[in-house]
mmCIF file of C-alpha atoms and ligand atoms in Angstrom:
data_model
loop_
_atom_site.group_PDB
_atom_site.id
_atom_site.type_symbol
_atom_site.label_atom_id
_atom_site.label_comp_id
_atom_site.label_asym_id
_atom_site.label_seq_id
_atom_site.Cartn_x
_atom_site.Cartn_y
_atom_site.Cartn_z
ATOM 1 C CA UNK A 1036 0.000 0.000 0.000
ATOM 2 C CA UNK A 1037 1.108 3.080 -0.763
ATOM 3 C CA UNK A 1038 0.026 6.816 0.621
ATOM 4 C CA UNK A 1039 -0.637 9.719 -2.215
ATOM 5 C CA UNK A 1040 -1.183 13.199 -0.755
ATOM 6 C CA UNK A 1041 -4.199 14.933 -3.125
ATOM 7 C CA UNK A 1042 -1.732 17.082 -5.024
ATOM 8 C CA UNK A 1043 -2.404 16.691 -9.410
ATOM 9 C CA UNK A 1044 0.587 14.421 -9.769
ATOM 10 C CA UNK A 1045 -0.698 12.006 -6.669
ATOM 11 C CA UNK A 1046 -4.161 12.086 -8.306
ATOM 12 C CA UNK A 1047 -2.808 11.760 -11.668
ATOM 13 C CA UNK A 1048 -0.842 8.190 -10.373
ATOM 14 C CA UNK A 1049 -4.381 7.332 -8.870
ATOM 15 C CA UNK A 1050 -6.307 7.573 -11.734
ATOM 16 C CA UNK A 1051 -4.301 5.392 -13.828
ATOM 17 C CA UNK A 1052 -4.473 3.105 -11.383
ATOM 18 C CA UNK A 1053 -8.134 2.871 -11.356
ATOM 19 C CA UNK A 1054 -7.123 2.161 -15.658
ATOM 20 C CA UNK A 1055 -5.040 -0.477 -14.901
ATOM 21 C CA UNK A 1056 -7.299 -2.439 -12.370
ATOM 22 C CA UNK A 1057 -5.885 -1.548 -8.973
ATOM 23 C CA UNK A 1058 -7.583 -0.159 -6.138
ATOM 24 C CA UNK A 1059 -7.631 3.652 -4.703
ATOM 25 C CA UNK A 1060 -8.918 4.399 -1.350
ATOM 26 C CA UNK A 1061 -10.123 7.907 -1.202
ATOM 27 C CA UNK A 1062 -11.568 10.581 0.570
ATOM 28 C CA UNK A 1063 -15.214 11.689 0.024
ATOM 29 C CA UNK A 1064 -17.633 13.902 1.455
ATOM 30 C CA UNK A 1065 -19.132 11.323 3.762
ATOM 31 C CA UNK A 1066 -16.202 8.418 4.638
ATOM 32 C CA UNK A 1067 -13.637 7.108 2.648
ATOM 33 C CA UNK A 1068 -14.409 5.109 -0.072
ATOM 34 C CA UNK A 1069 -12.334 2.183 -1.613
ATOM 35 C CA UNK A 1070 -12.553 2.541 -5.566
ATOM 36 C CA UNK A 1071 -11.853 0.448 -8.249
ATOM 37 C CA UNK A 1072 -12.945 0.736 -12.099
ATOM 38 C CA UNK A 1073 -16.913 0.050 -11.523
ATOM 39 C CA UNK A 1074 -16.485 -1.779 -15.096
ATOM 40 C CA UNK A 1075 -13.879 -3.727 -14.869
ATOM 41 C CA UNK A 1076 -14.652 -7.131 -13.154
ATOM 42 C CA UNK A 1077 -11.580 -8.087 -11.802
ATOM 43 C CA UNK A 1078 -11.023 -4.811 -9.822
ATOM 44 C CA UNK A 1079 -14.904 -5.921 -8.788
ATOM 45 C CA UNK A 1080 -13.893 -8.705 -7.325
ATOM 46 C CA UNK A 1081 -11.143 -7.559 -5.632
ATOM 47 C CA UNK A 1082 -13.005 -4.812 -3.704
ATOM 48 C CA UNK A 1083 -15.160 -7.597 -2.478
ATOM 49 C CA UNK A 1084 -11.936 -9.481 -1.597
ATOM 50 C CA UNK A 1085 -10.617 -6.804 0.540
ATOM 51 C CA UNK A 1086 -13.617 -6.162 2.413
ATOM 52 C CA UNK A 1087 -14.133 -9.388 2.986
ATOM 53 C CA UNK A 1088 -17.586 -8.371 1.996
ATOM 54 C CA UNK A 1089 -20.321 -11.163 0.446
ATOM 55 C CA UNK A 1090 -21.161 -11.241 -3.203
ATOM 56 C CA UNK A 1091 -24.499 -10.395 -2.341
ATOM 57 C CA UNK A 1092 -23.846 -6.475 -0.805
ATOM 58 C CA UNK A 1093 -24.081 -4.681 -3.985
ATOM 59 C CA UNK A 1094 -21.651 -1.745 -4.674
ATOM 60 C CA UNK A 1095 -22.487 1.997 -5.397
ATOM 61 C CA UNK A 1096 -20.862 3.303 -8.896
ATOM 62 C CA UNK A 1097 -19.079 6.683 -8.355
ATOM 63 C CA UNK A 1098 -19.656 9.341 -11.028
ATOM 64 C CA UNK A 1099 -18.283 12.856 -11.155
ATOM 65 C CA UNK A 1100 -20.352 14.562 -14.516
ATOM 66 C CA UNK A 1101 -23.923 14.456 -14.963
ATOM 67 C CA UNK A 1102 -23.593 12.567 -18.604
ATOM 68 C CA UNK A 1103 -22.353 9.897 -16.661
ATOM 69 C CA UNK A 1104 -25.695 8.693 -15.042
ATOM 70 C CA UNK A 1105 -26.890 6.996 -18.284
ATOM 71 C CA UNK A 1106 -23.775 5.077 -18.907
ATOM 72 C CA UNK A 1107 -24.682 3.049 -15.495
ATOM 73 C CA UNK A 1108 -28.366 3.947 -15.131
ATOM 74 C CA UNK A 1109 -31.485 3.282 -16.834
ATOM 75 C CA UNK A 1110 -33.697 6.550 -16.226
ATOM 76 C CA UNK A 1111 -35.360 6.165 -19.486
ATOM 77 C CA UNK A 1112 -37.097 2.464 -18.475
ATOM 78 C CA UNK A 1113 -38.770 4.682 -15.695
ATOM 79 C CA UNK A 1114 -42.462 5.819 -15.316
ATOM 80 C CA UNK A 1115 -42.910 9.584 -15.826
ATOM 81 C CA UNK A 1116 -43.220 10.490 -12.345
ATOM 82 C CA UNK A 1117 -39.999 8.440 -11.238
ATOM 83 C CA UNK A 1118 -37.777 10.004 -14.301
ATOM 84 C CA UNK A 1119 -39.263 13.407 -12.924
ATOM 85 C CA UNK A 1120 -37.979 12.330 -9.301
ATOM 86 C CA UNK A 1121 -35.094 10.972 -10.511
ATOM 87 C CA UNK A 1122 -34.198 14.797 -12.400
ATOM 88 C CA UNK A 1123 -35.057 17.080 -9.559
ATOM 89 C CA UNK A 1124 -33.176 14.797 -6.769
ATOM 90 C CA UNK A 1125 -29.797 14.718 -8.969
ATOM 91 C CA UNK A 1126 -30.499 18.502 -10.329
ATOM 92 C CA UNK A 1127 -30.995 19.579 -7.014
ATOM 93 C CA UNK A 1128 -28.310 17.309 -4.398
ATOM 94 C CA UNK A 1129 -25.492 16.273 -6.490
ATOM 95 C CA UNK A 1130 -23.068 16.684 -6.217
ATOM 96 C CA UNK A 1131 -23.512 15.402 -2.626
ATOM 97 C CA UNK A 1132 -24.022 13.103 -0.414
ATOM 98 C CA UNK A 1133 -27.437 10.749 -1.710
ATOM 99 C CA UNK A 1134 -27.196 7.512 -3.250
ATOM 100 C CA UNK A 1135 -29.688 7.305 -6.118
ATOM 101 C CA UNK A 1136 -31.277 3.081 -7.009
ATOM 102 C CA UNK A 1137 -31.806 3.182 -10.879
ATOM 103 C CA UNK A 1138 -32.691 0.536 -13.291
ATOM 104 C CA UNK A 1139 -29.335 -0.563 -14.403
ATOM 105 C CA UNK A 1140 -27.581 -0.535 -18.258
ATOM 106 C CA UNK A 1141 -26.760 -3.854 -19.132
ATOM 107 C CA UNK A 1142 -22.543 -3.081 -19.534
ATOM 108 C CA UNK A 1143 -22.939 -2.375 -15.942
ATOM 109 C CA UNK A 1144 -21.258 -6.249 -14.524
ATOM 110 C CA UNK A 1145 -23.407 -8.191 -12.725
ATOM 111 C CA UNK A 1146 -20.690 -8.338 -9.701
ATOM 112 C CA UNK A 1147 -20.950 -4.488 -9.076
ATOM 113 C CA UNK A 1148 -24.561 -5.438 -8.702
ATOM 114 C CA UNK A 1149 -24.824 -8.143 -7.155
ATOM 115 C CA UNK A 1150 -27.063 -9.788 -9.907
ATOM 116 C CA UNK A 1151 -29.650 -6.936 -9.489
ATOM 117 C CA UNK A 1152 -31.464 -5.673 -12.060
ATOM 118 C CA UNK A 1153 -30.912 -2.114 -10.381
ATOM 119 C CA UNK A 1154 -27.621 0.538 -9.820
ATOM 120 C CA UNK A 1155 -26.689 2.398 -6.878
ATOM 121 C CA UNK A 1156 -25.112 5.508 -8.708
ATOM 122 C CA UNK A 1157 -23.874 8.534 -6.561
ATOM 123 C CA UNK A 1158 -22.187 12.075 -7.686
ATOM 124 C CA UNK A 1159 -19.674 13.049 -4.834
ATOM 125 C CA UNK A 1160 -19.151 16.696 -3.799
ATOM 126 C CA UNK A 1161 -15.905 16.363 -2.343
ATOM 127 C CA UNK A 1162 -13.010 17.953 -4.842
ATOM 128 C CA UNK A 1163 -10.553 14.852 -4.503
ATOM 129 C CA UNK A 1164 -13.375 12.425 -5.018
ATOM 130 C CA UNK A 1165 -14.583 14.401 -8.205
ATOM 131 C CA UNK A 1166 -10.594 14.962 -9.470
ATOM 132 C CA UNK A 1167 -9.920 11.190 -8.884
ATOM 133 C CA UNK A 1168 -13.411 9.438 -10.713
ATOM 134 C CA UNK A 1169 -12.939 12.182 -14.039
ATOM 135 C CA UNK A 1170 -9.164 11.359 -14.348
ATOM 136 C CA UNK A 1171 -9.870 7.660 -14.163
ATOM 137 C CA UNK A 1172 -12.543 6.023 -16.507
ATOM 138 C CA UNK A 1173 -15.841 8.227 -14.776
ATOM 139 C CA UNK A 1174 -17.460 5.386 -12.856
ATOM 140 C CA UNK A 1175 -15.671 4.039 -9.997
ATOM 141 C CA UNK A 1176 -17.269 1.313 -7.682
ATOM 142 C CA UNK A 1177 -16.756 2.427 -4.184
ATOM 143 C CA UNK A 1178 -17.754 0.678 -0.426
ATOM 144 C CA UNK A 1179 -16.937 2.485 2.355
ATOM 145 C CA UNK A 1180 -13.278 1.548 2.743
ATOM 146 C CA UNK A 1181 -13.830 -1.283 5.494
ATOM 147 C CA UNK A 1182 -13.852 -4.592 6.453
ATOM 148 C CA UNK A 1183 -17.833 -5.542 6.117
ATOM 149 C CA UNK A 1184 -19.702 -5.196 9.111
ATOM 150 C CA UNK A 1185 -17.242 -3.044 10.631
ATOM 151 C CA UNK A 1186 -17.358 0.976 11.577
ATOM 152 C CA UNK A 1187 -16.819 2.922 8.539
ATOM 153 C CA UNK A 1188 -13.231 5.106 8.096
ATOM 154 C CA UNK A 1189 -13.156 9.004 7.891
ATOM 155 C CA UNK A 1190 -9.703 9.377 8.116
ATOM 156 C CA UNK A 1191 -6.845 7.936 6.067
ATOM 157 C CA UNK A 1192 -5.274 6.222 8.977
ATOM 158 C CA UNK A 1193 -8.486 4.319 9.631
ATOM 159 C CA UNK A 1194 -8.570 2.457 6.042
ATOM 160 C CA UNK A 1195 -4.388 2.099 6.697
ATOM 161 C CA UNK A 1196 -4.935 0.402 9.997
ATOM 162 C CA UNK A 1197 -8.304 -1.933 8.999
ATOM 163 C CA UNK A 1198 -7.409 -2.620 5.358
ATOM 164 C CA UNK A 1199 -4.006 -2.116 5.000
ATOM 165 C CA UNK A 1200 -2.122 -4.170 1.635
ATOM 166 C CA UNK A 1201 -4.966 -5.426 0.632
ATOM 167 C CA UNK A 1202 -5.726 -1.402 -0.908
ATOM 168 C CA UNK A 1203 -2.745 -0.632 -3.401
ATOM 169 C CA UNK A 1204 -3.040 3.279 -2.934
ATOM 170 C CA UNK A 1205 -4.312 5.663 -0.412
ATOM 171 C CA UNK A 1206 -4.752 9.052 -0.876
ATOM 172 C CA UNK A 1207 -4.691 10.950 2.241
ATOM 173 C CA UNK A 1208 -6.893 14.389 2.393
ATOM 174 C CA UNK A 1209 -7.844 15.137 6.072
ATOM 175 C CA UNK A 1210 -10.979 13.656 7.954
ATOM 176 C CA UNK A 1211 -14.316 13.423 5.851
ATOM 177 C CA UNK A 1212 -16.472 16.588 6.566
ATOM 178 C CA UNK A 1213 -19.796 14.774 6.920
ATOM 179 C CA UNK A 1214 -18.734 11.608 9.004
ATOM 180 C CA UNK A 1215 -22.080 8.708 7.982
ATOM 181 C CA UNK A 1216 -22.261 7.736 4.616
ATOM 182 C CA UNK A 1217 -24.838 8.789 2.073
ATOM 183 C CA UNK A 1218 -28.584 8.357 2.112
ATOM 184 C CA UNK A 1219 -29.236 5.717 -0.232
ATOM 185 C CA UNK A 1220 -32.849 5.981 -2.004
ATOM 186 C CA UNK A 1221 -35.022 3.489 -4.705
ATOM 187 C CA UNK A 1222 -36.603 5.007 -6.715
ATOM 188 C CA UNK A 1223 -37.033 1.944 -9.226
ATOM 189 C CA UNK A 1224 -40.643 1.807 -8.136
ATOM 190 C CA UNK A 1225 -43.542 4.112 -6.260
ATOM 191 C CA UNK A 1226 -43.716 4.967 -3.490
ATOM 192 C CA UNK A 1227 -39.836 5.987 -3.257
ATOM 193 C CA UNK A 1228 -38.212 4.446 -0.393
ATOM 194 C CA UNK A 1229 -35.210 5.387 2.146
ATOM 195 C CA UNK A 1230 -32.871 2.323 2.185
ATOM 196 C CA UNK A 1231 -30.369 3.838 4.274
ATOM 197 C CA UNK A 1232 -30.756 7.286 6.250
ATOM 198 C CA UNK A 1233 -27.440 9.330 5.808
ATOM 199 C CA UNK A 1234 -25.594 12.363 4.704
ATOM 200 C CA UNK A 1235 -28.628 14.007 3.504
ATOM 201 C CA UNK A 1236 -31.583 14.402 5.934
ATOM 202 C CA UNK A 1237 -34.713 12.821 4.831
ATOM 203 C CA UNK A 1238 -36.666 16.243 5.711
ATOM 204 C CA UNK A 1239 -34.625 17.697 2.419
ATOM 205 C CA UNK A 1240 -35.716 15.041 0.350
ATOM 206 C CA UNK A 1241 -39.154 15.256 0.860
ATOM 207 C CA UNK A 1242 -38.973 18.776 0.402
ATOM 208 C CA UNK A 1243 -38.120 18.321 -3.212
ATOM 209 C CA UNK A 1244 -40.340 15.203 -3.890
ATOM 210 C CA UNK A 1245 -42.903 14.953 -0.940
ATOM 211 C CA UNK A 1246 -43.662 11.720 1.168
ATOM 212 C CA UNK A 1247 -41.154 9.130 1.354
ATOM 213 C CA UNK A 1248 -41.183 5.494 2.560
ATOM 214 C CA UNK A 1249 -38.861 4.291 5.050
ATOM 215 C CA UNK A 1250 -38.667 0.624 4.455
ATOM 216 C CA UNK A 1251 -37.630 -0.923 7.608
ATOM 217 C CA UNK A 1252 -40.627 1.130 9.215
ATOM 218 C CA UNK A 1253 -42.893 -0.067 7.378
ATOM 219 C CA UNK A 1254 -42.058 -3.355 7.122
ATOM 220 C CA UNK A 1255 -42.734 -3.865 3.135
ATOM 221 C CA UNK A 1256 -39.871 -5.595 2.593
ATOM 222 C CA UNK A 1257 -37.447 -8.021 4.815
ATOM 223 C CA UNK A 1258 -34.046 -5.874 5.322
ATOM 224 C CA UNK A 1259 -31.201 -7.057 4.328
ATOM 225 C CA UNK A 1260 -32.946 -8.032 0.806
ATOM 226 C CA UNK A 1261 -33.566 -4.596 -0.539
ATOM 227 C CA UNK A 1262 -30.158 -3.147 0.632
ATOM 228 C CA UNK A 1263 -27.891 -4.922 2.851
ATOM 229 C CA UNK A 1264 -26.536 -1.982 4.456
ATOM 230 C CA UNK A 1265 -29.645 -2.700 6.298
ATOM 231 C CA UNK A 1266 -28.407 -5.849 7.784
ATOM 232 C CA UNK A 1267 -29.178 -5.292 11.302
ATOM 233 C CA UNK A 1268 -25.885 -5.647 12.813
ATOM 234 C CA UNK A 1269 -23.739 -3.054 10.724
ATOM 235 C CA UNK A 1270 -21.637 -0.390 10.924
ATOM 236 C CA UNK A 1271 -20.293 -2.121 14.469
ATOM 237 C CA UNK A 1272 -17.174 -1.549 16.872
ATOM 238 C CA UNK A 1273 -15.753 -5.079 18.421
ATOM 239 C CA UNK A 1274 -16.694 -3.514 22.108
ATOM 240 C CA UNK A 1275 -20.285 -4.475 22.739
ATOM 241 C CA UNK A 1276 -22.222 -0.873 22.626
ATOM 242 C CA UNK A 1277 -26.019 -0.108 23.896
ATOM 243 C CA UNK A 1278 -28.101 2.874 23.007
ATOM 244 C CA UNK A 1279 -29.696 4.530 25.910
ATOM 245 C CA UNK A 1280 -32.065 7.571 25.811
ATOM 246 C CA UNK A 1281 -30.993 10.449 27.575
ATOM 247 C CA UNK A 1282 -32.408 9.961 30.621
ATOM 248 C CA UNK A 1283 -31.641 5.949 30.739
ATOM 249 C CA UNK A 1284 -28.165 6.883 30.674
ATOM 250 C CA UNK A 1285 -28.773 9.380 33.538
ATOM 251 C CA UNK A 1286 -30.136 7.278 35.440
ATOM 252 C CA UNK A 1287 -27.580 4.537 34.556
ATOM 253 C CA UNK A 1288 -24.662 6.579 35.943
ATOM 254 C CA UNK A 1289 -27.082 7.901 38.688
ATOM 255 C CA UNK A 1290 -27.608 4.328 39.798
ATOM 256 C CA UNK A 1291 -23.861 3.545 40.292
ATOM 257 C CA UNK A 1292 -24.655 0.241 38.770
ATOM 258 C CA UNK A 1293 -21.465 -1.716 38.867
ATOM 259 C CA UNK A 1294 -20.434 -1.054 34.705
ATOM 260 C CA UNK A 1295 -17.351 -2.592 34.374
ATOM 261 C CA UNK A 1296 -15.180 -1.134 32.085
ATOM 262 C CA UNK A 1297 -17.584 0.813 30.500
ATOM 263 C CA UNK A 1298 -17.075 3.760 28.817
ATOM 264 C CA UNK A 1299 -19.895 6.768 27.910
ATOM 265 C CA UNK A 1300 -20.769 8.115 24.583
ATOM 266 C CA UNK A 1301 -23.017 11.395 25.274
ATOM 267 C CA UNK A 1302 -24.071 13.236 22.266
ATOM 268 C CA UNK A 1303 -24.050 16.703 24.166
ATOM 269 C CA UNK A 1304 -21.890 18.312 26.756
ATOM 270 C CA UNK A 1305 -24.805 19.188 28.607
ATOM 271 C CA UNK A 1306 -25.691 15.546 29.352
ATOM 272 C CA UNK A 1307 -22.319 14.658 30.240
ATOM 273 C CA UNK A 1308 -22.413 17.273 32.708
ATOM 274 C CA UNK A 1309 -26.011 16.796 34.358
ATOM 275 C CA UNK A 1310 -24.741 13.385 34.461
ATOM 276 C CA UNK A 1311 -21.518 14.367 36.627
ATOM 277 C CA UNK A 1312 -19.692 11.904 35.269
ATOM 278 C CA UNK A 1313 -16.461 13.041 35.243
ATOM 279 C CA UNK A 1314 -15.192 11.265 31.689
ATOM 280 C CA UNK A 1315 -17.014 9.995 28.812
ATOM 281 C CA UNK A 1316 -16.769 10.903 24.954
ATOM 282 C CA UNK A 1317 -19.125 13.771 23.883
ATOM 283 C CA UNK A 1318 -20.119 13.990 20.118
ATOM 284 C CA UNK A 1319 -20.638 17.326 20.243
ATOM 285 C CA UNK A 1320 -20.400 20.379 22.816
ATOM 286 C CA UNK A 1321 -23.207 22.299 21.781
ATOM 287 C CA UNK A 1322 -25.183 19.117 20.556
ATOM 288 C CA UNK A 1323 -25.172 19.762 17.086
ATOM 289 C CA UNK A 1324 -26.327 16.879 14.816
ATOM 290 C CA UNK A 1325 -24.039 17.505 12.045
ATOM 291 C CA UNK A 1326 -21.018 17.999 14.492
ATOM 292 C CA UNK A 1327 -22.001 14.908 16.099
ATOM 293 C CA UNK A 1328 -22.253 12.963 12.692
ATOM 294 C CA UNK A 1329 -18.298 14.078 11.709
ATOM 295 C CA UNK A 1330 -17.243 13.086 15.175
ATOM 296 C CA UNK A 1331 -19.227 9.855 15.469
ATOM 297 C CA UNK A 1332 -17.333 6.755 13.589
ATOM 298 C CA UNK A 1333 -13.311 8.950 14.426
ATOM 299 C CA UNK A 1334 -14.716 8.333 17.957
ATOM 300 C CA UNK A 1335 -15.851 4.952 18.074
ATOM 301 C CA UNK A 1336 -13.172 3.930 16.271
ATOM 302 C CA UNK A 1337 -10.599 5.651 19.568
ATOM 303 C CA UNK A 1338 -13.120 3.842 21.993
ATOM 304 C CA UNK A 1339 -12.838 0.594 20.472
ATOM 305 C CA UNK A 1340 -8.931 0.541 20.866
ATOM 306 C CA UNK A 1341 -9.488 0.993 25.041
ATOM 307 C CA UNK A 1342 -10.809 -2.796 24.956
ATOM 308 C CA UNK A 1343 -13.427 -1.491 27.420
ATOM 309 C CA UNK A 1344 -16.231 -4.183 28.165
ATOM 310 C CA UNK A 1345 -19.317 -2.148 26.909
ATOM 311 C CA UNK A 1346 -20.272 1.207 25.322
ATOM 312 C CA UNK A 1347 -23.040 3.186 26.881
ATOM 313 C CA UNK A 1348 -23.990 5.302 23.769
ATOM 314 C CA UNK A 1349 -26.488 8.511 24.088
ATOM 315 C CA UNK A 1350 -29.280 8.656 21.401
ATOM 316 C CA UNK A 1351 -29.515 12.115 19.280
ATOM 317 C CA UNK A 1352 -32.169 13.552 18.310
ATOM 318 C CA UNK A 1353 -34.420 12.002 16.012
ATOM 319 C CA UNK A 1354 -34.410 14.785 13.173
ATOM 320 C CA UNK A 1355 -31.827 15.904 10.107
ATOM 321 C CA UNK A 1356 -28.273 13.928 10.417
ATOM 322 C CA UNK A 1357 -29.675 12.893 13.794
ATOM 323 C CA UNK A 1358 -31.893 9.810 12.139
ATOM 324 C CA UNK A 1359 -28.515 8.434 10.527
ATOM 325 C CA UNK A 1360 -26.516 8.775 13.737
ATOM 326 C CA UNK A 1361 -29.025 7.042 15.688
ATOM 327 C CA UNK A 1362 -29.423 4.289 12.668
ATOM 328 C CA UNK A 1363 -25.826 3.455 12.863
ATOM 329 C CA UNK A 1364 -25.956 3.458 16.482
ATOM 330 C CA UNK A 1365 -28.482 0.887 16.959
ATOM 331 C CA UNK A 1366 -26.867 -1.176 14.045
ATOM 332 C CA UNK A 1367 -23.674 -1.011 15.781
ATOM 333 C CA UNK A 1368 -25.651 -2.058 19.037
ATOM 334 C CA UNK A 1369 -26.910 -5.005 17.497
ATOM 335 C CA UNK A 1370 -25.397 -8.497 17.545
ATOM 336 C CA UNK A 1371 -25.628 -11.477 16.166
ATOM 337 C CA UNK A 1372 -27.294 -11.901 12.733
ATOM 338 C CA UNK A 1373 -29.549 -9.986 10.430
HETATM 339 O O1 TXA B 2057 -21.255 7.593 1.469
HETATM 340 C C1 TXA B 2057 -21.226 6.523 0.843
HETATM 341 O O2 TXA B 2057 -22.201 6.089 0.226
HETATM 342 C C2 TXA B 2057 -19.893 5.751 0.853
HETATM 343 C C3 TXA B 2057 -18.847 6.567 0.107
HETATM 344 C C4 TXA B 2057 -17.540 5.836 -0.069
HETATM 345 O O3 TXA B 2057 -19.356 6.993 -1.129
HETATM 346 N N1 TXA B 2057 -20.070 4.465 0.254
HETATM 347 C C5 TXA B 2057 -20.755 3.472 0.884
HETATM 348 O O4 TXA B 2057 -20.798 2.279 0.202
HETATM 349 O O5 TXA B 2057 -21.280 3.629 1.966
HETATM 350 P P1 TXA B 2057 -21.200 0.895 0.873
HETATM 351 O O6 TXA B 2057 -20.917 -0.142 -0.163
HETATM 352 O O7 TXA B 2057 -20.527 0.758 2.155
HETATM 353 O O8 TXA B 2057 -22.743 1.005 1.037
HETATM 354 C C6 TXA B 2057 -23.566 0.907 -0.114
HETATM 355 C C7 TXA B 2057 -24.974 0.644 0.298
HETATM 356 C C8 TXA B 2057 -25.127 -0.740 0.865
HETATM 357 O O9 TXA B 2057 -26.040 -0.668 1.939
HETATM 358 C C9 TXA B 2057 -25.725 -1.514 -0.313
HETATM 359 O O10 TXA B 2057 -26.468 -2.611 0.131
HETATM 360 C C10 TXA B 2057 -26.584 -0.455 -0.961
HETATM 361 O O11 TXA B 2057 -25.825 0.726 -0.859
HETATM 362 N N2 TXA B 2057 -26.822 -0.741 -2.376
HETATM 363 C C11 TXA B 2057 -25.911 -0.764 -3.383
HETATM 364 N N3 TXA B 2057 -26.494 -1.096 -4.554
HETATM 365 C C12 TXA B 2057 -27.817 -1.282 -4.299
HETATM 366 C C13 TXA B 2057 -28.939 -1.638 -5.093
HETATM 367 N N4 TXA B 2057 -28.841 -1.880 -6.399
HETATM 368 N N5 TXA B 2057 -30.144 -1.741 -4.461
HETATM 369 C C14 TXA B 2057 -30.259 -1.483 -3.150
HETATM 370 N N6 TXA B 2057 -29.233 -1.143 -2.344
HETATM 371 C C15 TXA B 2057 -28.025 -1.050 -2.910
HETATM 372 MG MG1 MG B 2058 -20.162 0.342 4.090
#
């Protein structure tokens, strides 16, 4: 593995090694992602390979110009009122950080796919991201530069310490400004649905296309089927963590119960004050979502090296960037199985 900085030359060396079939972890807008060329299938299978990640997780194709979207999706296959969707969402958030589902073109491989019949295509706003995909071959396949199941990276260091040789570049450019990955949304049928809260808040996207359908909510479909980022254990640290409201985990340090070697996650300074412990992790002073969400996986990934016995996380609140910190705290929470 070797470290580029995001100067042209590094990103120049990059790209062409996206061309030749190697793989590129970089920076983006929401984690780090770990790229390879989203049509070439033996770069495919090597992203699954280094993520130890089952064939059956489908990856999300990276583009960085608008043309791009119909060399990987089908928009055209769409009813009227989806293809409308479809134009204001990408006209209006991308670049940035939403994941669109789209019928997919048939060049697209199978293996990127999983064997769906659909494309997870997304248009990055962050400059390195956008520099690396155009000077490379304009659609590059990118997880979240992890092992599967594990917490997502947002810093350079993280992908160097979990993934290591298996990743023949990284290209280091500072933490990731948004910290949870992007909201991923179908929209290969009516109603649309919300496969995986993120980046950008569900409130925004209903602005644009009114009422959306949270699938796990409602139950229409078994998770893990429709996207398996919805696997219910996810996005976990190896030290067992449980989600407390705020006033459980008052009353949990109130109660002195005997928590050994735990360690407390507060979302707010406030809390960690009423609570009087004297310690504890805070996700952000002032209790600001989108604060918390660029702290959240930098911080559980310092907690899990303390090899404390449990994490007593805080909840945030349930609104903007809040949802998708409390969705990946209650998949990191949850063990065993899907
Ligand atoms: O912010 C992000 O999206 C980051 C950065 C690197 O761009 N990428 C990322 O990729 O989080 P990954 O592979 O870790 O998560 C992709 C999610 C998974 O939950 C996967 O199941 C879902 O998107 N997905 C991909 N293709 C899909 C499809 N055709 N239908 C439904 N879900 C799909
Ligand atoms: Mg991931």
């Amino acid at each position: 593995m070797k470290k580029l900085s995001a100067n042209e030359t590094d990103l120049h060396i990059a790209g062409e090694a996206i061309k030749d079939g190697q793989l590129v972890a970089f920076p983006t807008e929401t984690v780090y992602g770990l790229g390879g060329d989203g049509f070439n299938r033996s770069a495919l299978a090597r992203i699954f390979a280094a993520k130890k990640r089952p064939r059956f997780d489908p990856l999300i194709i990276h583009i960085a110009e608008m043309d791009a979207l119909d060399r990987v999706g089908d928009r055209g296959v769409l009813p009227f009122s989806l293809r409308e969707k479809a134009a204001v969402l990408s006209r209006t958030l991308w670049p940035g950080p939403l994941t669109l589902v789209l019928p997919k073109q048939p060049e697209v491989p199978d293996l990127a796919t999983s064997g769906l019949n659909t494309v997870a295509i997304r248009f990055p706003s962050h400059p390195v991201a956008r520099k690396l995909i155009a000077y490379s071959t304009g659609a590059v396949a990118a997880p979240s530069a992890n092992p599967f199941g594990y917490l997502s990276p947002t810093r350079a260091k993280h992908v160097e310490e979990l993934l290591g040789d298996a990743v023949d570049f990284i290209i280091d450019a500072g933490p990731a400004d948004i910290g949870v990955e992007s909201t991923v949304l179908d929209l290969t049928q009516e109603p649309v649905r919300l496969l995986r809260p993120g980046g950008t808040p569900r409130e925004r996207i209903e602005e644009l296309i009114g009422r959306i359908e949270n699938v796990e909510k409602t139950g229409s479909a078994p998770a893990g089927v429709l996207s398996p980022g919805m696997l219910k254990s996810h996005y976990a640290p190896k030290t067992p963590l449980i989600l407390l409201t705020r006033d459980e985990i008052l009353r949990q340090i109130a109660s002195h119960k005997p928590a050994d070697g735990a360690v407390y996650l507060f979302f707010d300074e406030e809390t960690r004050e009423a609570s009087g412990a004297a310690d504890g992790f805070v996700l952000s002073k002032k209790g600001d979502c989108a604060e918390a969400a660029a702290s959240l996986f930098d911080v559980l990934h310092q907690i899990d090296k303390l090899s404390a016995g449990y994490i007593y996380a805080q909840e945030a609140p349930e609104r903007g960037l809040g949802t998708a910190i409390n969705d990946r705290l209650a998949r990191a929470g949850a063990r065993g199985g899907v």
